Coordinates of C-alpha atoms in Angstrom, one line a residue:
T1093 CA 21.9 -4.6 -6.1
L1094 CA 22.1 -1.9 -3.1
T1095 CA 21.2 -4.0 -0.1
A1096 CA 22.5 -1.9 2.3
P1097 CA 22.8 1.7 3.8
A1098 CA 26.1 3.6 3.5
P1099 CA 28.4 3.3 6.1
F1100 CA 29.6 6.1 7.9
A1101 CA 32.9 7.4 7.4
D1102 CA 34.3 7.1 11.2
E1103 CA 32.8 3.4 11.7
T1104 CA 34.6 2.0 9.0
S1105 CA 38.0 2.0 6.9
C1106 CA 35.9 3.5 3.4
Q1107 CA 39.4 4.7 2.4
C1108 CA 40.7 4.6 -1.3
Q1109 CA 43.9 2.1 -0.7
A1110 CA 45.7 3.3 -4.4
P1111 CA 48.3 6.0 -3.8
H1112 CA 46.5 9.4 -3.7
E1113 CA 47.9 11.1 -6.9
K1114 CA 46.7 14.6 -7.7
L1115 CA 43.9 14.4 -10.7
T1116 CA 42.7 16.8 -12.8
I1117 CA 38.8 17.4 -13.8
A1118 CA 40.3 16.1 -17.7
Q1119 CA 42.0 13.1 -16.3
A1120 CA 39.2 12.0 -13.7
R1121 CA 36.4 13.0 -16.9
L1122 CA 39.2 10.4 -19.0
G1123 CA 38.4 7.4 -16.5
T1124 CA 40.9 5.7 -13.3
P1125 CA 41.9 2.2 -12.8
A1126 CA 38.6 0.5 -10.9
D1127 CA 40.6 0.7 -7.4
R1128 CA 41.7 4.0 -7.8
P1129 CA 37.9 5.6 -8.3
V1130 CA 37.4 9.2 -8.3
R1131 CA 36.8 10.5 -4.3
V1132 CA 34.4 13.4 -5.1
Y1133 CA 32.8 15.4 -1.4
A1134 CA 29.4 16.7 -1.5
D1135 CA 28.5 18.8 2.1
G1136 CA 25.0 20.5 3.1
I1137 CA 23.0 20.6 5.8
F1138 CA 20.2 18.1 3.8
D1139 CA 16.6 18.7 6.0
L1140 CA 13.9 17.7 5.2
F1141 CA 15.8 15.4 2.5
H1142 CA 13.8 16.1 -1.2
A1143 CA 14.3 15.7 -4.7
G1144 CA 16.6 18.7 -5.2
H1145 CA 19.0 16.9 -2.4
A1146 CA 18.9 13.9 -4.6
R1147 CA 19.6 15.5 -7.9
A1148 CA 22.3 17.0 -7.1
L1149 CA 24.1 14.0 -5.2
M1150 CA 23.2 12.4 -8.5
Q1151 CA 25.4 14.4 -10.5
A1152 CA 28.0 14.3 -8.2
K1153 CA 27.7 10.4 -8.2
T1154 CA 28.1 11.2 -12.1
L1155 CA 30.7 13.5 -12.5
F1156 CA 33.1 10.9 -13.8
P1157 CA 33.2 7.2 -15.1
N1158 CA 35.0 5.9 -12.0
S1159 CA 33.7 8.1 -8.8
Y1160 CA 33.2 7.3 -5.1
L1161 CA 31.0 9.8 -3.4
L1162 CA 31.5 11.1 -0.2
V1163 CA 29.1 13.1 1.5
G1164 CA 29.2 15.1 4.2
V1165 CA 26.7 16.7 7.0
C1166 CA 26.7 19.0 9.6
S1167 CA 26.0 19.0 12.9
D1168 CA 23.2 20.3 14.6
D1169 CA 25.1 22.7 16.7
L1170 CA 26.8 24.2 13.6
T1171 CA 23.9 24.4 11.7
H1172 CA 22.1 26.5 14.6
K1173 CA 24.6 28.4 14.7
F1174 CA 25.6 29.5 11.5
K1175 CA 22.0 29.3 9.1
G1176 CA 18.6 28.5 11.9
F1177 CA 16.6 25.7 13.2
T1178 CA 16.4 22.5 11.6
V1179 CA 12.8 20.7 11.4
M1180 CA 14.8 17.3 11.1
N1181 CA 17.4 16.8 13.7
E1182 CA 20.9 16.0 13.1
T1183 CA 20.2 11.7 13.8
E1184 CA 17.7 12.0 11.7
R1185 CA 19.6 13.5 8.5
Y1186 CA 22.3 11.1 9.1
E1187 CA 20.1 8.4 8.4
A1188 CA 18.2 10.3 5.6
L1189 CA 21.3 10.4 3.8
R1190 CA 22.6 6.9 4.3
H1191 CA 19.4 5.4 2.2
C1192 CA 19.9 7.9 -0.7
R1193 CA 21.3 5.4 -3.7
Y1194 CA 23.8 7.7 -5.1
V1195 CA 25.5 7.9 -1.5
D1196 CA 29.1 5.6 -0.8
E1197 CA 29.7 7.1 2.5
V1198 CA 28.4 9.5 5.1
I1199 CA 30.9 11.9 7.2
R1200 CA 28.8 13.1 10.4
D1201 CA 29.9 16.0 12.0
A1202 CA 31.0 17.9 8.4
P1203 CA 32.9 21.2 9.1
W1204 CA 31.5 23.7 7.8
T1205 CA 34.5 25.5 6.0
L1206 CA 37.0 22.9 4.3
T1207 CA 39.8 23.3 5.7
P1208 CA 43.1 21.1 3.8
E1209 CA 44.0 18.9 6.8
F1210 CA 40.2 17.2 6.0
L1211 CA 40.9 17.0 2.4
E1212 CA 44.1 15.4 3.3
K1213 CA 42.8 12.7 5.4
H1214 CA 39.1 11.8 3.1
K1215 CA 41.8 12.0 0.0
I1216 CA 38.9 14.0 -1.2
D1217 CA 39.8 14.9 -5.0
F1218 CA 36.9 17.4 -6.0
V1219 CA 34.1 18.8 -4.0
A1220 CA 31.0 19.3 -6.0
H1221 CA 28.5 21.7 -5.3
D1222 CA 25.8 24.7 -7.0
D1223 CA 28.4 27.5 -8.4
I1224 CA 26.2 30.0 -6.5
P1225 CA 27.6 31.7 -3.8
Y1226 CA 27.8 30.7 -1.2
S1227 CA 28.3 33.2 1.8
S1228 CA 28.4 32.1 5.5
A1229 CA 30.9 32.2 8.9
G1230 CA 32.0 35.9 7.4
S1231 CA 32.8 34.9 3.8
D1232 CA 31.7 35.9 0.7
D1233 CA 32.0 32.7 -0.3
V1234 CA 32.8 29.7 1.5
Y1235 CA 34.1 27.2 -1.6
K1236 CA 36.5 30.2 -3.0
H1237 CA 39.5 28.6 -2.0
I1238 CA 38.9 25.0 -3.6
K1239 CA 37.4 26.7 -7.0
E1240 CA 41.1 28.3 -6.9
A1241 CA 42.5 24.8 -6.3
G1242 CA 41.0 23.5 -9.3
M1243 CA 39.4 21.3 -7.3
F1244 CA 35.5 22.9 -7.5
V1245 CA 33.3 20.7 -10.0
P1246 CA 29.4 22.4 -10.2
T1247 CA 26.1 20.9 -10.3
Q1248 CA 23.1 22.2 -11.0
R1249 CA 20.4 22.7 -8.7
T1250 CA 16.4 22.0 -9.6
E1251 CA 14.7 24.8 -9.3
G1252 CA 10.7 24.8 -7.4
I1253 CA 12.1 22.8 -4.5
S1254 CA 14.1 23.8 -1.6
T1255 CA 13.4 23.2 2.0
S1256 CA 13.1 26.7 2.2
D1257 CA 9.9 26.4 0.6
I1258 CA 9.0 23.1 2.2
I1259 CA 8.4 25.6 5.5
T1260 CA 7.1 28.0 4.0
R1261 CA 3.9 26.1 2.5
I1262 CA 4.1 24.4 6.2
V1263 CA 3.6 28.1 7.4
R1264 CA 1.4 29.4 5.5
D1265 CA -0.9 26.2 5.7
Y1266 CA -0.4 25.8 9.6
D1267 CA -3.7 25.6 10.2
V1268 CA -5.4 22.8 8.1
Y1269 CA -2.2 20.6 9.5
A1270 CA -3.3 21.8 13.0
R1271 CA -6.5 20.8 12.4
R1272 CA -5.5 17.4 10.7
N1273 CA -2.8 16.3 13.4
L1274 CA -5.7 17.2 16.0
Q1275 CA -7.9 14.5 14.3
R1276 CA -5.3 12.0 14.2
G1277 CA -4.9 12.1 18.0
Y1278 CA -2.3 14.8 19.0
T1279 CA -2.8 16.9 21.8
A1280 CA -3.0 20.9 21.7
K1281 CA -0.1 20.6 24.0
E1282 CA 2.0 18.6 21.6
L1283 CA 0.9 20.7 18.8
N1284 CA 1.7 24.7 21.1
V1285 CA -1.9 25.6 20.0
S1286 CA -3.7 27.6 22.2
F1287 CA -7.6 26.6 24.1
I1288 CA -9.3 28.7 21.9
N1289 CA -7.4 27.6 18.9
E1290 CA -8.0 24.1 19.6
K1291 CA -12.0 24.6 20.0
K1292 CA -11.7 26.7 17.0
Y1293 CA -9.8 24.1 14.9
R1294 CA -11.8 21.0 16.3
F1295 CA -15.0 22.4 15.4
Q1296 CA -14.2 23.8 11.9
N1297 CA -13.8 19.7 12.1
Q1298 CA -16.8 18.8 13.1
V1299 CA -18.1 21.2 10.3
D1300 CA -16.0 19.5 7.8
R1301 CA -17.4 15.9 8.6
M1302 CA -20.8 17.0 7.8
K1303 CA -19.8 19.0 4.8
E1304 CA -18.1 15.2 4.3
K1305 CA -20.9 13.5 4.6
V1306 CA -24.1 15.3 3.1
K1307 CA -21.3 15.5 0.0
N1308 CA -20.8 11.8 0.2
V1309 CA -25.4 11.7 0.6
E1310 CA -25.6 13.6 -2.6
E1311 CA -22.4 11.6 -4.7
K1312 CA -25.3 8.3 -3.6
S1313 CA -28.9 10.6 -4.9
K1314 CA -26.8 11.0 -8.3
E1315 CA -25.3 7.7 -8.3
F1316 CA -29.1 6.3 -7.7
V1317 CA -30.8 8.5 -9.6
Y1318 CA -28.3 7.1 -13.1
K1319 CA -29.1 3.6 -12.3
V1320 CA -32.8 4.6 -12.3
E1321 CA -32.2 6.3 -15.6
E1322 CA -30.3 3.7 -16.8
K1323 CA -33.1 0.3 -15.5
S1324 CA -35.8 2.8 -17.2
H1325 CA -33.6 3.1 -20.3
D1326 CA -33.3 -0.8 -20.7
L1327 CA -36.9 -1.1 -19.9
I1328 CA -38.1 1.0 -22.6
Q1329 CA -35.9 -0.4 -25.1
K1330 CA -36.5 -4.1 -24.0
W1331 CA -40.6 -3.4 -24.1
E1332 CA -40.0 -1.5 -28.0
E1333 CA -38.3 -4.8 -29.1
K1334 CA -41.2 -6.6 -27.2
S1335 CA -43.6 -4.6 -29.3
R1336 CA -41.9 -4.7 -32.7
E1337 CA -42.0 -8.3 -32.4
F1338 CA -45.5 -8.7 -31.6
I1339 CA -46.7 -6.4 -34.2
G1340 CA -44.8 -8.3 -36.7
N1341 CA -46.1 -11.5 -35.6
F1342 CA -49.7 -9.9 -36.0
L1343 CA -48.9 -9.0 -40.0
E1344 CA -47.7 -12.2 -40.6
L1345 CA -50.6 -13.5 -39.1
F1346 CA -53.6 -11.0 -39.7
G1347 CA -52.0 -9.2 -43.0
P1348 CA -52.9 -9.1 -46.0
D1349 CA -51.2 -12.2 -47.2
G1350 CA -51.0 -13.7 -43.5
A1351 CA -51.7 -17.5 -42.5
W1352 CA -55.1 -16.7 -41.6
K1353 CA -56.2 -14.9 -44.8
Q1354 CA -55.0 -18.4 -46.3
M1355 CA -56.6 -21.0 -43.5
F1356 CA -59.9 -18.9 -44.0
Q1357 CA -60.1 -19.4 -47.9
E1358 CA -59.2 -23.1 -47.1
R1359 CA -61.8 -23.5 -44.6
S1360 CA -64.6 -21.3 -46.5
G1361 CA -63.7 -23.7 -50.2
R1362 CA -64.4 -26.6 -48.0
M1363 CA -68.0 -25.0 -46.5
L1364 CA -68.6 -24.6 -50.3
Q1365 CA -67.8 -28.0 -51.8
A1366 CA -69.9 -29.4 -48.9
F1367 CA -72.7 -27.6 -49.6
S1368 CA -73.4 -27.8 -53.4
P1369 CA -71.4 -31.0 -54.2
R1370 CA -70.8 -32.2 -57.6
Q1371 CA -74.1 -33.4 -60.0
S1372 CA -74.1 -36.9 -61.1
P1373 CA -72.7 -38.6 -63.8
N1374 CA -75.0 -38.7 -67.1
S1375 CA -75.1 -42.5 -67.2
S1376 CA -76.5 -42.9 -63.7
P1377 CA -80.5 -44.5 -64.0
T1378 CA -82.8 -41.9 -63.7
R1379 CA -86.1 -43.6 -61.1
G1380 CA -89.3 -44.2 -62.8
R1381 CA -88.1 -43.4 -66.4
S1382 CA -87.5 -45.8 -68.8
P1383 CA -83.5 -45.9 -69.4
S1384 CA -84.6 -45.4 -73.7
R1385 CA -86.6 -42.3 -73.1
S1386 CA -85.8 -39.3 -71.8
P1387 CA -88.5 -36.4 -72.6
S1388 CA -88.3 -33.0 -72.8
P1389 CA -90.2 -30.3 -71.2
P1390 CA -93.1 -29.5 -73.3
W1391 CA -91.4 -25.9 -73.7
V1392 CA -88.4 -26.9 -76.0
I1393 CA -89.6 -26.5 -79.7
N1394 CA -87.5 -29.4 -81.3
K1395 CA -84.7 -27.1 -83.6
T1396 CA -83.8 -30.1 -86.1
S1397 CA -87.7 -30.6 -87.9
P1398 CA -89.5 -27.2 -87.9
P1399 CA -92.9 -27.0 -89.1
S1400 CA -93.2 -26.5 -92.8
S1401 CA -96.6 -24.6 -92.6
P1402 CA -99.4 -23.7 -89.9
K1403 CA -100.9 -26.8 -90.2
A1404 CA -98.1 -28.7 -89.9
A1405 CA -97.5 -26.7 -86.7
S1406 CA -100.9 -26.9 -84.6
A1407 CA -100.6 -30.5 -85.6
S1408 CA -97.1 -31.1 -83.9
L1409 CA -98.8 -29.2 -81.1
S1410 CA -101.7 -31.3 -80.1
S1411 CA -99.9 -34.2 -80.9
M1412 CA -97.9 -33.2 -77.9
S1413 CA -100.7 -32.5 -75.9
E1414 CA -101.7 -36.5 -76.7
G1415 CA -98.3 -37.7 -75.6
D1416 CA -98.8 -35.9 -72.0
E1417 CA -102.4 -37.0 -71.6
D1418 CA -101.0 -40.4 -72.0
E1419 CA -98.8 -40.4 -69.6
K1420 CA -101.3 -38.9 -67.1

């Protein structure tokens, strides 16, 4: 586990202790003893250290099974002379390299062109860099002599990112970054902004703040409307559930086969029974009459003995009338 930044070469004795016999690329790829790592050198400006730089160093570190990566960083004077002005100063660039996980040692104030003396001093086996010819300092390719000596190992560039691309974005969106830094407390003098541009940027910042407030109000209004719609939907759903429950209970009570009909039928039966009680039994005595005699109504004709002649019929009628007079 890495717990400290990579050391500087001029402050430590980071030297290979084993005899430094020359290696070929084939021998290095097969692997070397633990006490004889392959010393790989990569150099550059490393301004605005980004993922493209880190990926190149990762490739240089993993070229061989057992490797020790030395990274040379050119100073401000040398860089401004041959390449141009940098965004980060040399101290910032040195520190950026020290904290890259693939770097074992950082060489400050590295030379622009590699000399045999420099290679021998740091016991460098191979130089890692992309294979595109790098014309500078009056040379079509500053790594030409390294390639001829068989010490050059190519790496691949990461497309889509470079220090020049990042600087181009900053220049293109200069107004945006100037407004942002003014809003964060930087002065117009620190940003090298004129008085008129300062007022313009501050006014634009106020307009943006107003737009943001309006946007927040709109979002809150939409959220409120959404909550109201959600609440109303819940209320309607609950009302439908309650109404279905109420209708079901009503039909259960007052429907065709409901409890109310059964209860009404039971009560009506009880009332009819109360108003018209059952007749007394035939064996009960009749008030004012003898038990042995039960007269029949005068209009009832005895069917058992019909009169045989008109005379007999008149005789029976006269006897019935006499009987009635006796009762009176």
